[in-house]
Coordinates of C-alpha atoms in Angstrom, one line a residue:
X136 CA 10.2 2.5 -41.2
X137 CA 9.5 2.5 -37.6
X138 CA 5.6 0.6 -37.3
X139 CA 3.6 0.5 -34.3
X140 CA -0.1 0.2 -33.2
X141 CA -1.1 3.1 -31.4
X142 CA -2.6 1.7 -28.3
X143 CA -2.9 4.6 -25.5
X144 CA -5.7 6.9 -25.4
X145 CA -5.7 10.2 -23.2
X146 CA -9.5 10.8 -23.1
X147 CA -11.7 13.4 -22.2
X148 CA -13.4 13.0 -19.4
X149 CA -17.2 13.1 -18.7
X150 CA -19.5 14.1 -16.0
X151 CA -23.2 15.3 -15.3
X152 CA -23.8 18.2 -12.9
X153 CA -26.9 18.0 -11.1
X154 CA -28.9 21.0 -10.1
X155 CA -31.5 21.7 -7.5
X156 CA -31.1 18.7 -5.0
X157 CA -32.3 20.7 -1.1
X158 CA -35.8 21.3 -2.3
X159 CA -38.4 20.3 -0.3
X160 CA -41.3 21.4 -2.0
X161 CA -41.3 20.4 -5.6
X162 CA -43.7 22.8 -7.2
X163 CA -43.6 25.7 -9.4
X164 CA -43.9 29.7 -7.6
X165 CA -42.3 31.4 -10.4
X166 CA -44.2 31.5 -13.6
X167 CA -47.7 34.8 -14.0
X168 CA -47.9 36.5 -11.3
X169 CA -46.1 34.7 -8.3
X170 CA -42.4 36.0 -7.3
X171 CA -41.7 33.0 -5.4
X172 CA -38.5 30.4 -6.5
X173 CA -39.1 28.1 -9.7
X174 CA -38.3 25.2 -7.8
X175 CA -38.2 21.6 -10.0
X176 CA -40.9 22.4 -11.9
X177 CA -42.8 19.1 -10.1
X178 CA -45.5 18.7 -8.2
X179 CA -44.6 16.4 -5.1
X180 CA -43.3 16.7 -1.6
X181 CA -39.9 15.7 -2.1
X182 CA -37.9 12.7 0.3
X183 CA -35.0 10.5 1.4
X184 CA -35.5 7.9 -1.5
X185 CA -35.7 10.8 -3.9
X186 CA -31.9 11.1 -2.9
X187 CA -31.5 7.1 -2.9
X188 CA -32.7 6.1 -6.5
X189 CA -29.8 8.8 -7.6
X190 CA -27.3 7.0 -5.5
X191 CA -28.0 4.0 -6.7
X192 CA -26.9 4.8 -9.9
X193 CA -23.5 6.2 -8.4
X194 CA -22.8 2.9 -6.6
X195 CA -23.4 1.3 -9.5
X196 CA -21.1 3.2 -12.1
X197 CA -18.7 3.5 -9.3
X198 CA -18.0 7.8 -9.6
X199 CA -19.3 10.7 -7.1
X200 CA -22.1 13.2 -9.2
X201 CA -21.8 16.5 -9.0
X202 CA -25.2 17.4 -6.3
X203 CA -25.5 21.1 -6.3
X204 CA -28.0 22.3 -3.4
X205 CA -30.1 24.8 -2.7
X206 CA -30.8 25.3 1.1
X207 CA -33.3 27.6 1.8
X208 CA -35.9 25.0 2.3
X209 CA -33.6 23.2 4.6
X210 CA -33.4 25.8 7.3
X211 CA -35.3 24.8 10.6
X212 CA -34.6 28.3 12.5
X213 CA -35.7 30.9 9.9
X214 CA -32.3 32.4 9.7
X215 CA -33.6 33.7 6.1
X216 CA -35.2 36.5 8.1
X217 CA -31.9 38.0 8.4
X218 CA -30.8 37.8 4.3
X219 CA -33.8 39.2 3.1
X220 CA -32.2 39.1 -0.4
X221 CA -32.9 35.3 -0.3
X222 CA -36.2 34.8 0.0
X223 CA -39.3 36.6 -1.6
X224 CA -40.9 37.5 1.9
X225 CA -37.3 38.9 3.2
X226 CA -38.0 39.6 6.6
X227 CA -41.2 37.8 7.2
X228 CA -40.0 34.8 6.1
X229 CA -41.4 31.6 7.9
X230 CA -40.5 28.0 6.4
X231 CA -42.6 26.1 9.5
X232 CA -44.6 24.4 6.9
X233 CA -41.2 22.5 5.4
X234 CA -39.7 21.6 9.1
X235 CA -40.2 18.0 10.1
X236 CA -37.9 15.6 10.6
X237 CA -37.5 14.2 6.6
X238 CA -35.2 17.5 6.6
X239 CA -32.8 15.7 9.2
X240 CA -33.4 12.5 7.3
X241 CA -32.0 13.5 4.0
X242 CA -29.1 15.8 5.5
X243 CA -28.2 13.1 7.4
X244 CA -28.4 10.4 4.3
X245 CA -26.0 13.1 2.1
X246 CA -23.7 12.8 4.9
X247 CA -23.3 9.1 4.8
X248 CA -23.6 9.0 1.3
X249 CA -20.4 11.1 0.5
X250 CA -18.7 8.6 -1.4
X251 CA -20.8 8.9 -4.2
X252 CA -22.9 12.3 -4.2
X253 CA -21.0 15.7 -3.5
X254 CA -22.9 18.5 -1.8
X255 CA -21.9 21.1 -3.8
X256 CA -23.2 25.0 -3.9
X257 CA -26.4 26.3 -5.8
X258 CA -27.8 28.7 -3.5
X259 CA -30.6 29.4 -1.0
X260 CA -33.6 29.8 -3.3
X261 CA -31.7 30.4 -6.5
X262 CA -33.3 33.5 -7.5
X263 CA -32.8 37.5 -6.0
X264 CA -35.3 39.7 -3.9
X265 CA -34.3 43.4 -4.2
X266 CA -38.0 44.2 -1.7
X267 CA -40.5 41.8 -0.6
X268 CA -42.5 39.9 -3.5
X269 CA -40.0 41.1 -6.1
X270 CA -38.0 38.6 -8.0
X271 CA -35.2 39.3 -10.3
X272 CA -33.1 36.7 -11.9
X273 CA -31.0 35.5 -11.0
X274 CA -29.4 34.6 -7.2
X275 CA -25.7 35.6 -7.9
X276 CA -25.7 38.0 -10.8
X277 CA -28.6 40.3 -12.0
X278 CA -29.3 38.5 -15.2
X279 CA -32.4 41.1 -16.6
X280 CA -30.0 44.2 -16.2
X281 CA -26.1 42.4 -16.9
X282 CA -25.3 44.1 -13.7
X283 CA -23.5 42.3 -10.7
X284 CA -25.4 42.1 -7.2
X285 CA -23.1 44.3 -4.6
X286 CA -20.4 42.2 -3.3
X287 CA -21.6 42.3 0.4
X288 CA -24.8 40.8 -0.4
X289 CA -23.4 38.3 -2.2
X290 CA -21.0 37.5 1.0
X291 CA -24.4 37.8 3.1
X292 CA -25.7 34.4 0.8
X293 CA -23.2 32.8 1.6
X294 CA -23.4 33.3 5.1
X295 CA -26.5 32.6 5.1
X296 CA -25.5 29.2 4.0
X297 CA -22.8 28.3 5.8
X298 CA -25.6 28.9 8.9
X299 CA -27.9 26.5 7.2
X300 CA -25.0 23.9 7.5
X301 CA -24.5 24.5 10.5
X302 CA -28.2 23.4 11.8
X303 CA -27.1 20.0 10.2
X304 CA -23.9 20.1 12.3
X305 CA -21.9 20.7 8.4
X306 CA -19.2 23.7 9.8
X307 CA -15.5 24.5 10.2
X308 CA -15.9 23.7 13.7
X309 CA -17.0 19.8 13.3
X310 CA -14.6 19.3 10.8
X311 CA -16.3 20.3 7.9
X312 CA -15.2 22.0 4.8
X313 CA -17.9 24.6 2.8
X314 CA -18.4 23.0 -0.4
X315 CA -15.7 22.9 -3.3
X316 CA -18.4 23.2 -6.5
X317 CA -20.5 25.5 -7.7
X318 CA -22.8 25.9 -10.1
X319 CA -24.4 29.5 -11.0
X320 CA -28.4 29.4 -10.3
X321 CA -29.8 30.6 -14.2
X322 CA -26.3 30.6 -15.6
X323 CA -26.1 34.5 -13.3
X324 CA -21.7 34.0 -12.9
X325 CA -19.8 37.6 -12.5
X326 CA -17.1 36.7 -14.8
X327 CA -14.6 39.4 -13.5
X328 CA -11.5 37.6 -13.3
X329 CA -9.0 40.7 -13.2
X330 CA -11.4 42.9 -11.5
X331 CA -11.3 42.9 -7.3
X332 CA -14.8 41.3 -7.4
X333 CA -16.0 38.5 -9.2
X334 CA -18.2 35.6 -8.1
X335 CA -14.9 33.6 -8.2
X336 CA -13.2 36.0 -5.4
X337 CA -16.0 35.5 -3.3
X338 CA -16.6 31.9 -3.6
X339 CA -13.2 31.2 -3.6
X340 CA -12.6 33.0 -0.4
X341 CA -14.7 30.2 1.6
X342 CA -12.9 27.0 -0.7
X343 CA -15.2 27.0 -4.0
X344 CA -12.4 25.6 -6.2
X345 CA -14.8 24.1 -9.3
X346 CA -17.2 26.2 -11.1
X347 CA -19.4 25.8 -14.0
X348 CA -22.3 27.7 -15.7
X349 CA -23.2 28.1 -19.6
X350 CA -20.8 31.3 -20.6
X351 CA -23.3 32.2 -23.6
X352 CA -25.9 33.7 -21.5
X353 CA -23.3 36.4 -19.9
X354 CA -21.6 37.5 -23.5
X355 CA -21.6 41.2 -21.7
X356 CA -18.6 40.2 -19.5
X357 CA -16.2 38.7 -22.0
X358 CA -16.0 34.9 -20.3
X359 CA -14.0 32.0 -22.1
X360 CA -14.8 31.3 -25.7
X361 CA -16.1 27.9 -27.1
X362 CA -18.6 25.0 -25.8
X363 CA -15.9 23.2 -23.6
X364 CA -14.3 27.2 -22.8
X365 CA -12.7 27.9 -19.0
X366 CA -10.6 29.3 -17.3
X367 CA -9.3 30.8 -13.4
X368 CA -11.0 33.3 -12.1
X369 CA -9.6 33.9 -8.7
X370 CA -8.3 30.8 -8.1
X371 CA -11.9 29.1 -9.0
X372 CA -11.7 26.8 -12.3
X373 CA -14.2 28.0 -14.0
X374 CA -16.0 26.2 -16.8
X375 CA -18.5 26.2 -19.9
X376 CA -21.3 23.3 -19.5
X377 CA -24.3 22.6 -22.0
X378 CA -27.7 21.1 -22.3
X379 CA -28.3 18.0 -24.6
X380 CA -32.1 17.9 -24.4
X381 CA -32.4 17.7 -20.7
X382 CA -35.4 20.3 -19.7
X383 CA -35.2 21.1 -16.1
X384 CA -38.5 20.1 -15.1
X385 CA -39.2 16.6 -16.7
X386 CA -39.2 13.7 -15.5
X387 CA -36.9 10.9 -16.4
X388 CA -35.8 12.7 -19.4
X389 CA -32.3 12.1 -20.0
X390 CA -29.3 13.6 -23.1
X391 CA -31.2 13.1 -26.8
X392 CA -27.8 14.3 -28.6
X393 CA -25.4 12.0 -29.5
X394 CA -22.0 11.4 -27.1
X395 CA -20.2 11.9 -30.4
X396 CA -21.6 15.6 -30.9
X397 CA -21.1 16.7 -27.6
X398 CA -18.4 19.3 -27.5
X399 CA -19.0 20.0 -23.7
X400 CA -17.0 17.3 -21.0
X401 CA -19.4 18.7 -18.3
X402 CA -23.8 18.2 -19.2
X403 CA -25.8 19.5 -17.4
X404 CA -29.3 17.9 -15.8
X405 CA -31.5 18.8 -13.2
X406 CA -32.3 16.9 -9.7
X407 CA -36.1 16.2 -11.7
X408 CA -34.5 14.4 -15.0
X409 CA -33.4 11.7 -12.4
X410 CA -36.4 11.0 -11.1
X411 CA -39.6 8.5 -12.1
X412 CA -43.3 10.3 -12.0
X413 CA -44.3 7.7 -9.4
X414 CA -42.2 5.6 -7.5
X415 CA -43.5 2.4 -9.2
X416 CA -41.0 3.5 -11.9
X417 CA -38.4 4.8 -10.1
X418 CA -36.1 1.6 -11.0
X419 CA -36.8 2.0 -14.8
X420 CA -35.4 5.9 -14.5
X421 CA -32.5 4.8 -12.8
X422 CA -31.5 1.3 -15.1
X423 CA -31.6 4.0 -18.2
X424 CA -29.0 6.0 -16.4
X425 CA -26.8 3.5 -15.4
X426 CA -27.0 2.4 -19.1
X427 CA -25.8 5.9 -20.5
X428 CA -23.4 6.3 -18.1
X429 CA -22.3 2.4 -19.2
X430 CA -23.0 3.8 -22.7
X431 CA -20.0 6.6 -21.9
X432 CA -17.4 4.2 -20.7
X433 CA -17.6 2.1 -23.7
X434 CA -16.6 5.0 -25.9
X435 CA -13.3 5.2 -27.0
X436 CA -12.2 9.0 -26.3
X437 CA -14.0 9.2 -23.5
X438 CA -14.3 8.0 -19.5
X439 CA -16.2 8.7 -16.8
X440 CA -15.0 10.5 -14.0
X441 CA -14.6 9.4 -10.9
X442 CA -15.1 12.7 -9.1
X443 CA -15.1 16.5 -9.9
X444 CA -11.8 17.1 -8.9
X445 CA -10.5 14.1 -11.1
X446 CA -12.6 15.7 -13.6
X447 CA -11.5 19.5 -13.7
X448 CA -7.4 18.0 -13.4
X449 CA -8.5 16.0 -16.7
X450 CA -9.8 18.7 -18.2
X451 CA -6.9 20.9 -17.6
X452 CA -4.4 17.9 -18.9
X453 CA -6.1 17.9 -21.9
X454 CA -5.9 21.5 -22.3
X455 CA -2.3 22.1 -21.1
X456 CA -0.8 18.6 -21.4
X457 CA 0.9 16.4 -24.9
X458 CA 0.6 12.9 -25.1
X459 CA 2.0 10.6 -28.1
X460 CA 3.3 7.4 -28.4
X461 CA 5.6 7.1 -30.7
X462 CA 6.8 3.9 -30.2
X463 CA 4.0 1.2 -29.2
X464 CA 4.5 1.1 -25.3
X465 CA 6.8 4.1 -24.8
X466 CA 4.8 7.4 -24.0
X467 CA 5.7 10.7 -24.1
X468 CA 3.7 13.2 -21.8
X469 CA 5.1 16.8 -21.6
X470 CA 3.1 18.7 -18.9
X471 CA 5.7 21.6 -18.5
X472 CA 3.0 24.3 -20.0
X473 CA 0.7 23.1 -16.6
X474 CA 0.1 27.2 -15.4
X475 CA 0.9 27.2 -11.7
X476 CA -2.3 28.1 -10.3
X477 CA -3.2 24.3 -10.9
X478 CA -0.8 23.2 -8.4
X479 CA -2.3 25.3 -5.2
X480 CA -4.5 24.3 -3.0
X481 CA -5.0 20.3 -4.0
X482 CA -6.1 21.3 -7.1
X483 CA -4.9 18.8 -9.6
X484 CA -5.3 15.5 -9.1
X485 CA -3.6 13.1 -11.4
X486 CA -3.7 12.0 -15.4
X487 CA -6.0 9.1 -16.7
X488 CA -5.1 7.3 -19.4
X489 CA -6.7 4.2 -21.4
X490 CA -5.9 1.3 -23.3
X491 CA -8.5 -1.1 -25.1
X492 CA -8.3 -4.8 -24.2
X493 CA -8.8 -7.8 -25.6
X494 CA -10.4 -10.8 -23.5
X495 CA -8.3 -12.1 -20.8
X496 CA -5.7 -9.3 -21.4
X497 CA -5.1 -6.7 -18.9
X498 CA -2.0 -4.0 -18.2
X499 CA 0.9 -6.3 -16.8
X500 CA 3.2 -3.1 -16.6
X501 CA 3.5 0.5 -16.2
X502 CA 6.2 2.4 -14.8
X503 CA 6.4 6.2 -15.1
X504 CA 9.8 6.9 -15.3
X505 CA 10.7 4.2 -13.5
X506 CA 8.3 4.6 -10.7
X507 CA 5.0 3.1 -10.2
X508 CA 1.8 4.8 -11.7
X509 CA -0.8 5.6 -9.2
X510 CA -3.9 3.5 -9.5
X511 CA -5.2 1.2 -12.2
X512 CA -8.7 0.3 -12.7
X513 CA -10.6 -2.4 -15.4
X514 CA -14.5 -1.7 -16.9
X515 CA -15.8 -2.2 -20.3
X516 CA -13.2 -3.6 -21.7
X517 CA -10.6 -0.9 -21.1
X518 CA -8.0 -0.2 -18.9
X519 CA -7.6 2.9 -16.9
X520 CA -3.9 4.2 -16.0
X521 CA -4.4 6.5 -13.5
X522 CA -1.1 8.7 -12.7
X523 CA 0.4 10.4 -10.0
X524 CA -0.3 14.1 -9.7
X525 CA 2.1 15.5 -12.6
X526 CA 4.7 18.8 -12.4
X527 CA 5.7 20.6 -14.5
X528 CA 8.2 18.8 -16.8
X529 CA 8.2 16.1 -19.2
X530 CA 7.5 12.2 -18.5
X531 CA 8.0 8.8 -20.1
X532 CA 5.5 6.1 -19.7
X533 CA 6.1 2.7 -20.4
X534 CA 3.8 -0.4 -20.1
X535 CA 2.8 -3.6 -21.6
X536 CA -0.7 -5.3 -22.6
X537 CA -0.6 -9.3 -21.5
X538 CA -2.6 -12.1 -20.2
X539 CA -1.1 -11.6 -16.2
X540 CA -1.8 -8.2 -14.3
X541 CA 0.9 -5.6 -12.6
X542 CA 2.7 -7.2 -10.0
X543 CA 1.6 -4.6 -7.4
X544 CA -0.6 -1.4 -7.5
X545 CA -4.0 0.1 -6.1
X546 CA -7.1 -1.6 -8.0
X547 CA -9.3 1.7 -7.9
X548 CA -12.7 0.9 -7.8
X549 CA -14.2 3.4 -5.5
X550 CA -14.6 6.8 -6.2
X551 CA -11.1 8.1 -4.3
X552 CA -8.1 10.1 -6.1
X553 CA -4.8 8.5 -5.8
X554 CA -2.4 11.1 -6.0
X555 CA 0.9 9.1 -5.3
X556 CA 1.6 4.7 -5.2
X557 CA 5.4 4.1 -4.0
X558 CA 6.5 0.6 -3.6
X559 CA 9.5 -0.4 -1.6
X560 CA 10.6 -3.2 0.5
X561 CA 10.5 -2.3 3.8
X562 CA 7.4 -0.2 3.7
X563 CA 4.5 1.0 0.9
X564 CA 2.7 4.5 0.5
X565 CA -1.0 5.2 -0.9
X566 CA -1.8 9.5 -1.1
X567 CA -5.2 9.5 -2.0
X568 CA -7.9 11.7 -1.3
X569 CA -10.8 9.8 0.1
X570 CA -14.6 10.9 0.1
X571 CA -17.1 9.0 2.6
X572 CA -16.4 5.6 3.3
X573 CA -14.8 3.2 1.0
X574 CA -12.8 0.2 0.5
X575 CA -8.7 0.5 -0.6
X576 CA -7.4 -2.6 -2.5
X577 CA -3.9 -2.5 -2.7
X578 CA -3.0 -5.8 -4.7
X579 CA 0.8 -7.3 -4.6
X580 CA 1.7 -6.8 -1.2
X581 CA 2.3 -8.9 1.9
X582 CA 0.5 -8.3 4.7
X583 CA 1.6 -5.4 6.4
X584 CA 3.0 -5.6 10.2
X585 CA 1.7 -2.0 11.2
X586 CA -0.6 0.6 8.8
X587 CA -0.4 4.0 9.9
X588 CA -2.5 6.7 8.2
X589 CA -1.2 10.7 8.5
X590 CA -4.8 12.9 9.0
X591 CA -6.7 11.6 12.0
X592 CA -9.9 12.7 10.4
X593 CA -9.5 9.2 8.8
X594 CA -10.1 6.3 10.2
X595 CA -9.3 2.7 9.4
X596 CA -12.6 1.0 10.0
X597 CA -11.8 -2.7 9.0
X598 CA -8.8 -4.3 7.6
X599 CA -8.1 -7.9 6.0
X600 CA -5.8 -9.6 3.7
X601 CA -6.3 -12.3 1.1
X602 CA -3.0 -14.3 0.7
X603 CA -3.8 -16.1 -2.6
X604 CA -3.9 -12.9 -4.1
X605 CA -1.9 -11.2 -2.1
X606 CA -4.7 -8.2 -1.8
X607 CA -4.6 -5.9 1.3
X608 CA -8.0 -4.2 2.1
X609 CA -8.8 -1.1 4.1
X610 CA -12.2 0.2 4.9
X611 CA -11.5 3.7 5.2
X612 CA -13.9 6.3 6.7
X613 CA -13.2 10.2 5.9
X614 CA -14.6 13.0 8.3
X615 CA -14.9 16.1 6.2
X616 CA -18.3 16.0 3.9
X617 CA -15.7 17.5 1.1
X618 CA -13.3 14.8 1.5
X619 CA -10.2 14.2 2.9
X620 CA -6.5 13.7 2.6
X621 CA -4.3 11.1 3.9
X622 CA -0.7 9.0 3.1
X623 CA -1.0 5.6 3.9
X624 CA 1.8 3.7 5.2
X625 CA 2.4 0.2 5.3
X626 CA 5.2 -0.9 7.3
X627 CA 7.2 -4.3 7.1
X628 CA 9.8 -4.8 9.8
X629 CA 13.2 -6.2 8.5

């Protein structure tokens, strides 16, 4: 009788979206008889640090939140005036009373603060104007009549904010990508995936790749079944999120259900829930998250994301992909059922796996089929195997649990995709896809005689090398607010 101690765990993955981050004016126009947006439901002018005490807790946990923005309030030259859709004075519209320079302040901070917060698409004031000072809901599908908004409109929004971006300096033309996430404003998504239109073929026309609203509230148009439901529309991964007790508008308020009876990977939260009523307890708000997402990493069948796109790849594993072991450090992963549209457009990113560990113990090998698993990362006392981007065929893992660590491999720690690790004599490769700024540590090499990168929109800021551990670092810097791609090559001369 063959015994073994099933160690590997192929875990869902986990990660908060958070809505409404752009506003600059906190309070409520929507509720009696105003038209005007809903806003975040608070009552304060809204600043830089409001967008700091949420990184802090990114930093901290080490991943990149989903930020979805709305713009609207962000635009310094009245370009609303010619979308008179967005707004609820449509021609007439005049935002000089929200143009100062705390709008430059924050756009510039979400800029440098790519590593850890994605600016991701909401919409311009999240709601729909048919005539001036009439609101219906919601900003991408008519939600009161289950009736789409006409597909040139809808390319009109996002026009409009594209040229929003733009007065930030966020376009094609400086290198910049339009965001790759999106989040339907009232849960208003045009699920219309073999129709010509949908809101997929128009997002996805400008790079939306990730999608999510709550399917339930557009039953009319047939979308994916079940509370962790998705699927392609377009080309844009679309999927099902929920709410666990998080009301949009208070403060500090954070999931009441249980992890264990969540069926949804992605929760959703609002810009608000992260926030303190007063500044004074702005670090309380922010220790409690950093607790729960603590709290998520120590379960077993779950992990925290690093990023969206390692999240929606994760999700799609766990859909598409087997995993057993069979024999205790011998793997079997058969991803041959992967459909193709995964594969285009640097979709998929690659597997994670875990493995619980006792004190002092740590992965001291892992090859996949022979070859070198991507990344590898230690936190709460598991450790993450983080694979190359997988084809479609079948794999065998094999590794080993003991007191010394891989001889070489990438320690991830930032918030960056490793998509390939190859390790030869003469030279080593790193594929990763790198948001913001962060630092590479590729343990188990020597120090490298020349690094070359392959995008130029990279840049190699700093570089040192510790010999006792034989640890190569590289401050990398990526352009694009969306991230970029690069191989990096480390060359050693015979």
């Amino acid at each position: 009788m063959n015994m073994k101690k099933q160690e590997i765990i192929f875990p869902r993955p986990f990660a908060f979206g958070i809505d409404d981050f752009g506003w600059i004016t906190g309070n409520d126009h929507g509720y009696g008889s105003h038209q005007g947006p809903f806003r975040i439901g608070i009552d304060r002018k809204m600043d830089v640090d409001n967008y700091k005490s949420v990184v802090k807790v990114a930093e901290t946990k080490r991943i990149r939140l989903m930020g979805l923005f709305i713009l609207g309030e962000m635009d310094r030259l009245n370009v609303l005036r010619k979308y008179p859709t967005t707004n609820p004075d449509g021609e007439d519209w005049d935002n000089s009373k929200n143009i100062s320079a705390v709008q430059i302040e924050i756009m510039n901070y979400v800029k440098q603060s790519a590593a850890h917060l994605e600016f991701g698409l909401h919409g311009i004031l999240h709601e729909y104007w048919p005539s001036k000072n009439k609101r219906v809901r919601a900003e991408w599908y008519n939600l009161e009549d289950d009736h789409p908004w006409p597909e040139e409109i809808m390319q009109d929004h996002v026009k409009c904010f594209k040229e929003i971006m733009a007065q930030y300096g966020l376009t094609k033309e400086t290198g910049h990508s339009f965001p790759e996430s999106f989040v339907a404003c009232a849960y208003g998504y045009y699920w219309n995936p073999e129709g010509e239109y949908s809101t997929g073929s128009v997002l996805g026309s400008h790079g939306v790749k990730y999608a999510n609203t709550m399917f339930e509230e557009i039953p009319e148009l047939d979308p994916p079944k079940g509370p962790n439901g998705g699927d392609f529309d377009h080309g844009v991964l679309v999927l099902n999120r929920s709410i666990y007790g998080t009301m949009w508008n208070e403060y500090s308020c954070l999931p009441t259900v249980p992890i264990e009876e969540q069926e949804s990977d992605l929760v959703e939260t609002h810009w608000t829930n992260w926030l303190a009523p007063d500044d004074a307890r702005q670090e309380e708000t922010s220790q409690k998250w950093i607790e729960y997402l603590t709290m998520v990493q120590q379960q077993r069948d779950r992990y925290l994301a690093k990023n969206t796109q390692q999240f929606y790849s994760q999700w799609l594993y766990k859909k598409y992909t087997t995993v057993e072991e069979k024999t205790a450090g011998v793997v079997e992963i058969d991803n041959s059922k992967m459909p193709d549209t995964a594969y285009k457009n640097e979709f998929l990113a690659g597997m994670v796996l875990k493995v619980k560990l006792s004190d002092g113990m740590h992965v001291s090998a892992a090859a996949l089929d022979e070859g070198e698993i991507a990344s590898y990362f230690e936190d709460e006392g598991f450790g993450f195997l983080y694979l190359p981007v997988l084809e479609q065929k079948k794999y065998t893992i094999r590794y080993s649990i003991g007191p010394k660590a891989m001889t070489h491999y990438v320690y991830n720690d930032g918030t960056y995709n490793v998509y390939s690790f190859v390790y030869n004599k003469n030279n080593v490769t790193v594929n990763l896809r790198l948001y913001g700024t962060q630092v590479v540590k590729i343990i188990g090499v020597p120090a490298p005689e020349e690094i070359a990168l392959t995008n130029p929109h990279v840049a190699l800021l700093n570089q040192s090398y510790d010999p006792i551990s034989k640890t190569l670092f590289l401050t990398l810097e990526a352009h694009d607010i969306e991230g970029e791609t690069t191989l990096i090559n480390l060359v050693y001369k015979k």
